[in-house]
Coordinates of C-alpha atoms in Angstrom, one line a residue:
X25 CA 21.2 0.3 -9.7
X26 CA 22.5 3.9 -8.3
X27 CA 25.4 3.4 -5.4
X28 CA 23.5 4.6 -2.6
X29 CA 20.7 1.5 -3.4
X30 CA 23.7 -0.9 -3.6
X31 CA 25.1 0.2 -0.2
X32 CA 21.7 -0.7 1.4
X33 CA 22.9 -4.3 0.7
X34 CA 25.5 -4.6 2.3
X35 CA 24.0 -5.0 5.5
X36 CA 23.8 -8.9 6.0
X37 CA 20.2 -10.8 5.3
X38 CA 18.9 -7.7 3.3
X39 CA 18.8 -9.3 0.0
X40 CA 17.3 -12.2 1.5
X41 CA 14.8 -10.5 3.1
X42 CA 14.0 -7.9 0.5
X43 CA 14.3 -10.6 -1.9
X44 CA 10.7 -12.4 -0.1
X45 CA 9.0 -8.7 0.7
X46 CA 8.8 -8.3 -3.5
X47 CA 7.7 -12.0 -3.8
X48 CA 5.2 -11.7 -0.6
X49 CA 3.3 -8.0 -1.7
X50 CA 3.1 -9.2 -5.6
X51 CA -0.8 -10.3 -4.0
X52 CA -1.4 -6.8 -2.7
X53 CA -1.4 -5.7 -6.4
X54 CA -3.0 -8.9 -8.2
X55 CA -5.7 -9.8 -5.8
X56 CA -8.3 -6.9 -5.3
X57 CA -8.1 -6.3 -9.5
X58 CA -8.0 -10.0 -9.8
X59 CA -11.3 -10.3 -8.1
X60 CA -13.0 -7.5 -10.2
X61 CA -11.5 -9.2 -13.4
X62 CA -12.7 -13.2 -12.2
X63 CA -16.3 -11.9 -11.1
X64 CA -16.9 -9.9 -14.0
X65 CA -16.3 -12.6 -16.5
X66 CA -18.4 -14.9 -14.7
X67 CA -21.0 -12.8 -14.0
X68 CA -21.0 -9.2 -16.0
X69 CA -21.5 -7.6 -12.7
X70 CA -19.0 -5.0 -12.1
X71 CA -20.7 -3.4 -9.1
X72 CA -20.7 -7.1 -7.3
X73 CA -16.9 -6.9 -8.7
X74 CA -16.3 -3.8 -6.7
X75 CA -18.5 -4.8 -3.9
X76 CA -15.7 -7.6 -3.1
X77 CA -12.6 -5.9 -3.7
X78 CA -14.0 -3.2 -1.1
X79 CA -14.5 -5.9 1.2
X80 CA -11.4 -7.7 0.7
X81 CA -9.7 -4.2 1.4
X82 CA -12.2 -3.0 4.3
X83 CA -11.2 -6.1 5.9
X84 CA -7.6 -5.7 5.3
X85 CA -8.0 -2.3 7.1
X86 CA -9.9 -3.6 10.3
X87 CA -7.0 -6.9 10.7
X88 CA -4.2 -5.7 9.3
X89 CA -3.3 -3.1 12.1
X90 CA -4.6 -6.1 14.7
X91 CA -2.1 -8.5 13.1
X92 CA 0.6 -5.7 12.5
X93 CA 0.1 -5.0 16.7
X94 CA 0.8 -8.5 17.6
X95 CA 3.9 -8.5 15.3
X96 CA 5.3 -5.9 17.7
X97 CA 4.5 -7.6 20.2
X98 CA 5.6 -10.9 19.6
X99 CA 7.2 -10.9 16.7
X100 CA 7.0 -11.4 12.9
X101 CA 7.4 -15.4 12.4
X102 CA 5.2 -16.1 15.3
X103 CA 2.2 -13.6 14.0
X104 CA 2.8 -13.8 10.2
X105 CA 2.4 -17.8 9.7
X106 CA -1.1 -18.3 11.3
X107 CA -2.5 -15.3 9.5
X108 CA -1.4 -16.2 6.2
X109 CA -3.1 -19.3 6.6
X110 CA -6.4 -17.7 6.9
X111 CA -6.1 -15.6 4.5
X112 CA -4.8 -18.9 2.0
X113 CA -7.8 -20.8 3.0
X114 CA -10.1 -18.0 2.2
X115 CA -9.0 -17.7 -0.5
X116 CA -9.6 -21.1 -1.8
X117 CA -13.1 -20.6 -0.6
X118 CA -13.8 -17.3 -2.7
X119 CA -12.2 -19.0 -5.5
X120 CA -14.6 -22.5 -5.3
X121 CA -17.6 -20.1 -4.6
X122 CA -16.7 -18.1 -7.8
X123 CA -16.5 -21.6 -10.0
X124 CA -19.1 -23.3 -8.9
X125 CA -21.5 -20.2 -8.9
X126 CA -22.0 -20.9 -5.1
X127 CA -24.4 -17.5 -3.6
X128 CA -23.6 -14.1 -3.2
X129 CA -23.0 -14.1 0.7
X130 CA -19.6 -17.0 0.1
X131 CA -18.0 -14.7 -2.0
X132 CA -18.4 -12.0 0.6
X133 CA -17.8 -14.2 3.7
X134 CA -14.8 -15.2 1.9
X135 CA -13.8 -11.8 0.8
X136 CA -13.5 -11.2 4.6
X137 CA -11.3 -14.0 5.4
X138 CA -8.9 -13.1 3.0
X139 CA -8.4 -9.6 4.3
X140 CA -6.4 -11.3 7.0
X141 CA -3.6 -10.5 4.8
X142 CA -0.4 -9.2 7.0
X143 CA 1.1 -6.0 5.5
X144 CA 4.0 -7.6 4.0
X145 CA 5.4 -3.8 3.5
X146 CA 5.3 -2.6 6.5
X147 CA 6.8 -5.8 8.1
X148 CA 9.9 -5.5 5.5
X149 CA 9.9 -1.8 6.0
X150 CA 10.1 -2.5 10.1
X151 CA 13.3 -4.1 8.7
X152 CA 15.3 -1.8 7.2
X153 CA 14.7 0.7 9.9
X154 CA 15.9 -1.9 12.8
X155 CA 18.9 -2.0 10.2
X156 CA 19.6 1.9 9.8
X157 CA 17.0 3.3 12.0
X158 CA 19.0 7.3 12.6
X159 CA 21.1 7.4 9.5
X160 CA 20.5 8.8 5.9
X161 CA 20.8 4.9 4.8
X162 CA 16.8 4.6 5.9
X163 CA 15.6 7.4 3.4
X164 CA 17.6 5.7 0.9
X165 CA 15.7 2.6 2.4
X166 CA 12.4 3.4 2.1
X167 CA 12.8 4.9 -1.2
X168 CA 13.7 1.6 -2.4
X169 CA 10.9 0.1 -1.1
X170 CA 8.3 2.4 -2.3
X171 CA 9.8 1.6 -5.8
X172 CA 9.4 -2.0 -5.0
X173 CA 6.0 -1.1 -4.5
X174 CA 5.1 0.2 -7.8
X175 CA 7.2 -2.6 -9.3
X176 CA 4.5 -4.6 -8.0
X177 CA 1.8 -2.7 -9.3
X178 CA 3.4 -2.8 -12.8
X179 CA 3.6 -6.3 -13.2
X180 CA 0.9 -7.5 -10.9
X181 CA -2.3 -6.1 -12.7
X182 CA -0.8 -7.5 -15.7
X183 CA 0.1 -10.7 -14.5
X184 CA -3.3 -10.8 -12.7
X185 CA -5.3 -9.7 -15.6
X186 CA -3.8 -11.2 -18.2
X187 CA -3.9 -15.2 -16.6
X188 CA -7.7 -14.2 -16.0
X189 CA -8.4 -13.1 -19.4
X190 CA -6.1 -15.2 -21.1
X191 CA -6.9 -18.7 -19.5
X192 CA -9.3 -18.8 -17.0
X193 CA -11.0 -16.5 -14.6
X194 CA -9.9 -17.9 -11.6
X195 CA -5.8 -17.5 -12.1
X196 CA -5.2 -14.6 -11.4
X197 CA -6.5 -14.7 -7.9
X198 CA -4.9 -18.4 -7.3
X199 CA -1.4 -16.9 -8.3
X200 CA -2.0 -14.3 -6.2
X201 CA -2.4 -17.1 -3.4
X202 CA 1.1 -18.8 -4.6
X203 CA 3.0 -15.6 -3.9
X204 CA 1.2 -14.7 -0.9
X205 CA 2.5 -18.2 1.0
X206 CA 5.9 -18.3 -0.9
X207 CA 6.8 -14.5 0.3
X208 CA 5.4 -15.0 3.7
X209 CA 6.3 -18.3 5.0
X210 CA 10.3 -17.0 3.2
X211 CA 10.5 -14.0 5.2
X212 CA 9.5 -15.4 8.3
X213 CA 12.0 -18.3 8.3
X214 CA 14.8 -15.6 8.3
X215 CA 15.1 -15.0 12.0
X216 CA 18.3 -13.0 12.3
X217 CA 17.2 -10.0 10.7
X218 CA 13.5 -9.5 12.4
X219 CA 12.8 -6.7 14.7
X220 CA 13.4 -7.5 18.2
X221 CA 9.6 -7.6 19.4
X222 CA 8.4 -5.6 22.9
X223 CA 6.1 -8.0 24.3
X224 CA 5.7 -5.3 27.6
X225 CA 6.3 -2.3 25.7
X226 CA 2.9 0.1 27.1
X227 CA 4.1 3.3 25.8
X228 CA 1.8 6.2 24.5
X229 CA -1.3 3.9 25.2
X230 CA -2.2 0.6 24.0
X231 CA -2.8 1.9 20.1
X232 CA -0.2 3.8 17.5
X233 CA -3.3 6.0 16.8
X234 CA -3.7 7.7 19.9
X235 CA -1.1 9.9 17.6
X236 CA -2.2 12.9 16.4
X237 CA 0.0 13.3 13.6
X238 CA -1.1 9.5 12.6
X239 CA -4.2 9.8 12.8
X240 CA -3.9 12.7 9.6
X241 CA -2.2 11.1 7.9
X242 CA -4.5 7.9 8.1
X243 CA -8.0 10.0 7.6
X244 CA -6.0 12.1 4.4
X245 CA -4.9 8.9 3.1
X246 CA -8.4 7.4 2.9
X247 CA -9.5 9.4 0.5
X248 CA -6.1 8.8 -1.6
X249 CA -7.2 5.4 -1.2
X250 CA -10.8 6.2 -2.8
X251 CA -8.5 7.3 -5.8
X252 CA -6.2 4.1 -6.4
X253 CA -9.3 1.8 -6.2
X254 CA -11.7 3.8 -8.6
X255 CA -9.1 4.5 -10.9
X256 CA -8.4 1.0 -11.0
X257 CA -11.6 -0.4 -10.8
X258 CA -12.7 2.1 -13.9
X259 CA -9.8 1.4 -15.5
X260 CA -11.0 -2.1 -16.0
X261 CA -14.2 -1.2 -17.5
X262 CA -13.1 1.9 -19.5
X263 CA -10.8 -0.9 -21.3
X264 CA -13.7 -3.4 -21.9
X265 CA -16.1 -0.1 -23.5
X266 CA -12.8 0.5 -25.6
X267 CA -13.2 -3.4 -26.7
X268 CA -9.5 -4.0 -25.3
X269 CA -10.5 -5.1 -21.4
X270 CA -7.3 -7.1 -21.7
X271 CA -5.0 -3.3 -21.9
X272 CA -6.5 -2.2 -18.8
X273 CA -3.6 -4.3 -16.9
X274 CA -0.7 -2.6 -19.3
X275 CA -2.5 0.9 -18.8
X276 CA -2.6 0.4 -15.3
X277 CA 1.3 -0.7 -15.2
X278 CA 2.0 2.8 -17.1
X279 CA 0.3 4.1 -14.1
X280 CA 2.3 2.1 -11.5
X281 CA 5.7 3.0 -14.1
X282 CA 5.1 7.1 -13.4
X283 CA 5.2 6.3 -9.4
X284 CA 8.0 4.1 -9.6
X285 CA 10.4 6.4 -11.7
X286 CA 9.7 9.4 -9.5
X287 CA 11.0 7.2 -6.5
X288 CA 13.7 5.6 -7.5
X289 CA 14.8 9.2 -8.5
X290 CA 13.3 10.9 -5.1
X291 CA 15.4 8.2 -3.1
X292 CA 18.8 9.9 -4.5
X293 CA 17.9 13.5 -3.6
X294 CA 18.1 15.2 0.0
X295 CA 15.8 17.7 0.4
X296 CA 16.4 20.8 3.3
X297 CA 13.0 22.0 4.9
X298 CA 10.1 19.9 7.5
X299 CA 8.7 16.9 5.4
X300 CA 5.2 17.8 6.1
X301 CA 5.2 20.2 3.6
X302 CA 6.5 18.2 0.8
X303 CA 3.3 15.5 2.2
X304 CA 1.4 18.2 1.8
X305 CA 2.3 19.3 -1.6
X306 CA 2.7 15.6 -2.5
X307 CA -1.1 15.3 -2.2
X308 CA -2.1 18.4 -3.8
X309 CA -0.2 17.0 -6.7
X310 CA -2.2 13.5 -6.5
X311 CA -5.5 15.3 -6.5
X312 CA -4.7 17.6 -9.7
X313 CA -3.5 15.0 -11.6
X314 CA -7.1 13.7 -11.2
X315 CA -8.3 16.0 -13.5
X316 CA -7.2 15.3 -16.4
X317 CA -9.0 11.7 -16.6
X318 CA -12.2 13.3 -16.9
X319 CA -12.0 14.1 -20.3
X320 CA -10.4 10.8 -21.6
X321 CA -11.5 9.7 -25.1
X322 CA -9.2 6.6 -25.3
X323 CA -6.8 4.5 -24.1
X324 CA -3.5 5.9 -25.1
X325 CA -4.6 9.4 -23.8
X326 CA -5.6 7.8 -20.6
X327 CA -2.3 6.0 -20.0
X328 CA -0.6 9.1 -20.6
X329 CA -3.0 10.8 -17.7
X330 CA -2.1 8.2 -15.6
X331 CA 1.9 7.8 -16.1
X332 CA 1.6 11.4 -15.1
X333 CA -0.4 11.3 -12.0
X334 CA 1.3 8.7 -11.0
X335 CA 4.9 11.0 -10.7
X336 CA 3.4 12.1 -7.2
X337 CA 2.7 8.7 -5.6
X338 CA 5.9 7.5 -4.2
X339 CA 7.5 10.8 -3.1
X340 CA 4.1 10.8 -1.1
X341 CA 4.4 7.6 0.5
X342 CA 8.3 7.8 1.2
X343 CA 7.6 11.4 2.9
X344 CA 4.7 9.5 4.8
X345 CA 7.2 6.9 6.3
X346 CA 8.9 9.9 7.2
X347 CA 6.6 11.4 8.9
X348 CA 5.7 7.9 11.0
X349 CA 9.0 7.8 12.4
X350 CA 8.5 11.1 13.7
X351 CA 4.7 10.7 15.2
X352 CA 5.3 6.9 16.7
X353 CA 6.6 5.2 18.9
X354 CA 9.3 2.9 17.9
X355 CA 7.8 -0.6 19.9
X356 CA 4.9 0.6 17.7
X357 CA 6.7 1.6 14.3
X358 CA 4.7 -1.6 12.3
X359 CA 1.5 -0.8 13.5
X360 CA 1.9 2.6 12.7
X361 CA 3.3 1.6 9.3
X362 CA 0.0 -0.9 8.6
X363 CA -2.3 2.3 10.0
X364 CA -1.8 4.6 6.6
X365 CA -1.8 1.0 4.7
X366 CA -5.3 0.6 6.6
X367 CA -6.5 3.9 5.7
X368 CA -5.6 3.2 2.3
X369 CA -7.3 -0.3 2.5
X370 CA -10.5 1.8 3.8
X371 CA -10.2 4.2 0.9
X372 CA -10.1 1.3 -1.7
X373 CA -12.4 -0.3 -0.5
X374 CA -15.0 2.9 -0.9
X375 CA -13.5 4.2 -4.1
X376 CA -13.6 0.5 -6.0
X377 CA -17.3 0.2 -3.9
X378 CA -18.9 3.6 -5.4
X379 CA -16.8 3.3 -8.8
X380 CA -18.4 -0.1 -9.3
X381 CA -21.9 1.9 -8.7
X382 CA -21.3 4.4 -10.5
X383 CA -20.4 2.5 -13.7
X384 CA -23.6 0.5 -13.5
X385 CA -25.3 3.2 -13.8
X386 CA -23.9 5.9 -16.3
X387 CA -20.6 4.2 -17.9
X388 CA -16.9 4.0 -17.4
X389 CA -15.9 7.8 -18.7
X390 CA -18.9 9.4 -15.5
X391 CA -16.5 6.8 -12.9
X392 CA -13.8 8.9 -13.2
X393 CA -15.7 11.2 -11.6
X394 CA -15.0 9.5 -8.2
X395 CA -11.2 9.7 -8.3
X396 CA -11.3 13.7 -8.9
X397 CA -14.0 14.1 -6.1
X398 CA -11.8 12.0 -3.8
X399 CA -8.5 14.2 -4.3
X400 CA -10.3 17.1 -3.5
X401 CA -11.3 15.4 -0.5
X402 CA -7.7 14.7 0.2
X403 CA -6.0 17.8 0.3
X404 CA -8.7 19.4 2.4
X405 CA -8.2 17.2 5.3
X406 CA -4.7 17.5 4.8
X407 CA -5.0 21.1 4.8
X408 CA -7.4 20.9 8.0
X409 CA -4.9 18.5 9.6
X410 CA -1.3 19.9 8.8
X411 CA -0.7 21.9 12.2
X412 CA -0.5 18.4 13.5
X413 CA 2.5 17.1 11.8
X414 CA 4.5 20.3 12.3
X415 CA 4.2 19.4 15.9
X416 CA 6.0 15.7 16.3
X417 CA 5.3 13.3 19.3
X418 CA 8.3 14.3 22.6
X419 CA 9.9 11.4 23.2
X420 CA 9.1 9.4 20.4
X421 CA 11.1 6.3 19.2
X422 CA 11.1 6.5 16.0
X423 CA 14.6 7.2 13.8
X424 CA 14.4 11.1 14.6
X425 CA 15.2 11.6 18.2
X426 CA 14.4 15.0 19.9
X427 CA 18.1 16.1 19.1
X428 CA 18.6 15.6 16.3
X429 CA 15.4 16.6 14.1
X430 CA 17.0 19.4 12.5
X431 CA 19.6 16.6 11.0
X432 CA 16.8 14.2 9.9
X433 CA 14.6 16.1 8.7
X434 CA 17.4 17.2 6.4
X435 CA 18.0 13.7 5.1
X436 CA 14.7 13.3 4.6

């Protein structure tokens, strides 16, 4: 590992913790294409597959900010443990209902139950930057965990697919589960590293998203949701037409691979200039590498599309962070964190929803459609919405302080 992702160790109780994060977001990559890859085996019916990995996200989006809220409020360990619970014993429903061929509605009320899921990211994220919050260390930081990110997409469809192809339909979700309460209930027992919560802490209203520069970067990053869940969720089903359904998890990692590669190498660059604009071109890039899925023919052309478009999705995200520290308070930095992770939720849960829909009806190659249409959609709210983030909040409490922007945004 480069020397400036060494030195972030150093700090005491960051392996530990980082160490559980990993473990604790391996779900957030094996459980929505788990569900598509269980309920189409048992079933053929990829637009009921979709249906529940859009609710299993959509619900994620309406509790994760909730849970994320009370976090800040009270703290990690005393939030995180209840609603990991909820979101285990959901998941043992949706996995009974699936078995036992139990109706339509328990796979969807379960679906809900799981989306209790706290935002493990955010919450290790809300870590690092009560560890190095003001110093070129938290870039560094949040590169890192961006590449941790992708890490988990690369080996979390493939674990996830593979167990549910492999052996039987259900385990990929149930290891999904494991992880989920091993990272969680890990994290949370390591007390002297969690942010000190703000249990009276009223400032800029009682939401994050009274923000303006948040709330862009949440509605832009809806739509780049709509792309990650049709593109996995088409994926899936481009593989089975191919007669290799089992690929889609390795094609998908190639896709994860391209992200994590451009931020591990983002993380050691500093970059002169206001972030917004690399967000912005960031975006641009994710919607233009949309295009060239629409004239796959096979699978080793398509994971070559997709290692490429994936070169713009870290630098993206790490920018975004950025940007969050900037726009939000810092007795709200988690909520504002689990905001753009909601609007990404939201935008899964519509791009897997109308992917599954539109593979039903005209085939896997038309679903790509979806993806491109949602890119486009992208960068013209970001367009519409980029005199926002030029302007960040006054007296915000995030890691750039009003004097020293010039400084940060350098870092950054």
């Amino acid at each position: 590992m480069p020397s400036p992702y060494r030195a972030l160790f150093g700090a005491p109780g960051s392996k530990g913790f980082s160490i559980a994060g990993f473990v604790g977001r391996i779900p957030i990559s094996m459980m929505g294409i788990g569900v598509v890859t269980m309920v189409s085996q048992l079933t053929g019916r990829y637009g009921l597959a979709g249906a529940l990995s859009a609710t299993i996200a959509l619900s994620a989006a309406v509790a994760g900010p909730q849970v994320s809220r009370l976090v800040d409020r009270y703290g990690q360990r005393r939030v995180l443990r209840p609603a990991t619970l909820i979101s285990l014993a959901a998941a043992a429903l949706l996995l009974c209902a699936a078995h036992y061929g139990w109706p339509d509605w328990a796979l969807f009320a379960a679906c809900v139950g799981i989306g209790c899921v706290p935002s493990v990211g955010a919450m290790i994220r809300a870590r690092w930057a009560a560890l190095y919050r003001g110093t070129p260390q938290l870039h560094t930081a949040y590169s890192f965990e961006s590449v941790m990110d992708e890490v988990c997409f690369i080996i979390g469809p493939i674990i996830s697919i593979g167990l549910s192809t492999a052996w039987f339909p259900e385990a990929g979700p149930l290891l999904a589960a494991c992880f989920l309460a091993v990272g969680v209930f890990s994290l949370t027992a390591q007390r002297a590293t969690e942010p000190e919560p703000h249990p009276r802490e009223r400032r800029g209203g009682g939401t994050a998203m009274r923000s303006r520069g948040l709330q862009v970067l949440v509605a832009t990053f809806v739509a780049t949701g709509a792309i990650f869940g049709a593109v996995d969720v088409v994926t899936v089903a481009f593989a089975e037409e191919e007669g290799h359904k089992a690929a889609a998890s390795v094609v998908l990692a190639v896709y994860a691979a391209g992200s994590c590669v451009a931020g591990m190498v983002y993380g050691l660059l500093h970059f002169a200039g206001p972030p917004e604009r690399r967000w912005l071109l960031g975006v641009c890039a994710m919607a233009v590498s949309m295009i060239p899925l629409l004239l796959v023919g096979n699978l080793p052309f398509l994971a070559v599309a997709l290692f490429v478009a994936g070169l713009s999705i870290a630098p993206t995200m790490i920018t975004t962070m950025s940007l969050i520290e900037e726009h939000v308070p810092r007795a709200q930095l988690t909520e504002g964190m689990t905001w753009v992770s909601t609007g990404l939720a939201a935008g899964v849960a519509l791009g897997s929803s109308v992917a599954g829909w539109v593979i039903d009806a005209a085939g896997a190659r038309a679903g790509y459609g979806v993806p491109a249409v949602a890119g486009a959609v992208a960068v013209a709210v970001g367009f519409l919405g980029f005199r926002r983030l030029k302007r960040p909040a006054p007296g915000r409490g995030g890691s750039v302080e009003q004097h020293s922007e010039r400084k940060e945004r350098h870092v950054a």
